[in-house]
C-alpha cells in the first residue's frame, strides 16, 4: 500500500514544471524538441508556455567541489568549445522563436569566483568563467524570446556581509562586459538557491533564508546598474525545521519537495518561485574511490549510498516525496 501511495504522489510530482539542464554539448540538440512540444501545447491550449533551461558547461566547472565537474577544461581549448556550445544553443532556440525561454546561467560559478579563489583550480578558472558568462549573455540575449537569470548561489554562500557587496559588483561587471561584446545585451536578473534547500521567508537561522538574501542584495544590484529581479529555487526546500550547516548541500537527508512553482511570491522583486533542480537527480556520489567524489557527499547530513551527480537517485526521490511540504 505504501508503494501504491508513493506512486500516486510521484505521478503528481511529474506534473510539476522543472528546469532542464543543458550540462554537456550532447544535450543541446534536444532543445528545439522541447520548444516544439511547448509550441504545440501553446497552440492547443491557447496558454503561453515557457521552456526552462539551465546552461551549465563552463570550462573547469564546479572548480571547488568537483562532484559536478564537466566536459571542458581551460587547458583543453575549453573556452572556444564553450563558445561553440553557446552558439549551438542559440541556433536551437532560434528555430522556434514564438516560445518563451527562461535561462539560468551557470550555477555556482559566481560563488566560486567570490569565495574560492584560494583554491588554485578556481583561481585559474575564474577569468574563463567571467569571459564565458559575459559571452553567453551577449549571444543568447540577442534572441527576443530569451530571458536570462545569472545564478547568484544562495544565502548561505553569498548572503553574508563580506560576500554580498562583491556579488553585486561582479554581476554588474559581467553585464557590462557582455555589453562590450553586444551593446544590446541584457539580463532579467538573478537565480538563487539552485540545487539548495533554503527557506523563503520562513527560515529563522541566519544565512538560510532566500527572501532575506534577495531583499539585501536587491538595493546593491540596483546601485550597481544590474536589474534586481529574482527567481528562487524551492524544489527541495519543504523542510525548514532542522539545523543547517554550510556543508549539507549534497543529497541532504532531511530535505523534502517544497513550495510549487508560482508567480505569486512574497515580494515584487521575486519574479517566480521555481524548481530548478530535478528532484530525483543526485548531487554527487558517496563512493570515496570515485574520481568526482566530494567529502560532503559522504557526510552525516547526506543520504548514503548515493550515485554520481546528475544521475537518478530513487531513494532520494522517495525521501523528497515523503517529506514534501506542502504534501502531494
mmCIF file of C-alpha atoms in Angstrom, residues 28 31-32 35 53 55 83-96 103 135-146 182:
data_model
loop_
_atom_site.group_PDB
_atom_site.id
_atom_site.type_symbol
_atom_site.label_atom_id
_atom_site.label_comp_id
_atom_site.label_asym_id
_atom_site.label_seq_id
_atom_site.Cartn_x
_atom_site.Cartn_y
_atom_site.Cartn_z
ATOM 1 C CA UNK A 28 21.960 20.910 -26.882
ATOM 2 C CA UNK A 31 16.355 21.955 -27.032
ATOM 3 C CA UNK A 32 14.386 22.557 -30.238
ATOM 4 C CA UNK A 35 10.434 24.117 -27.793
ATOM 5 C CA UNK A 53 16.789 25.695 -19.256
ATOM 6 C CA UNK A 55 23.055 26.460 -19.173
ATOM 7 C CA UNK A 83 31.633 29.443 -27.254
ATOM 8 C CA UNK A 84 30.637 26.774 -29.792
ATOM 9 C CA UNK A 85 28.277 25.251 -27.200
ATOM 10 C CA UNK A 86 26.608 28.643 -26.566
ATOM 11 C CA UNK A 87 26.261 29.326 -30.301
ATOM 12 C CA UNK A 88 24.689 25.901 -30.754
ATOM 13 C CA UNK A 89 22.139 26.718 -28.027
ATOM 14 C CA UNK A 90 21.395 29.983 -29.846
ATOM 15 C CA UNK A 91 20.763 28.079 -33.086
ATOM 16 C CA UNK A 92 18.383 25.641 -31.393
ATOM 17 C CA UNK A 93 16.309 28.375 -29.740
ATOM 18 C CA UNK A 94 16.279 30.476 -32.915
ATOM 19 C CA UNK A 95 14.339 27.713 -34.693
ATOM 20 C CA UNK A 96 11.251 28.226 -32.507
ATOM 21 C CA UNK A 103 17.648 30.513 -18.778
ATOM 22 C CA UNK A 135 29.866 35.877 -23.871
ATOM 23 C CA UNK A 136 26.797 33.731 -23.152
ATOM 24 C CA UNK A 137 24.789 36.837 -22.198
ATOM 25 C CA UNK A 138 25.969 38.705 -25.294
ATOM 26 C CA UNK A 139 24.972 35.857 -27.617
ATOM 27 C CA UNK A 140 21.800 34.481 -26.036
ATOM 28 C CA UNK A 141 20.193 37.808 -25.101
ATOM 29 C CA UNK A 142 20.039 38.674 -28.811
ATOM 30 C CA UNK A 143 17.136 36.226 -29.048
ATOM 31 C CA UNK A 144 13.891 38.149 -28.380
ATOM 32 C CA UNK A 145 12.228 35.180 -26.641
ATOM 33 C CA UNK A 146 15.033 34.618 -24.090
ATOM 34 C CA UNK A 182 26.940 43.229 -27.949
#
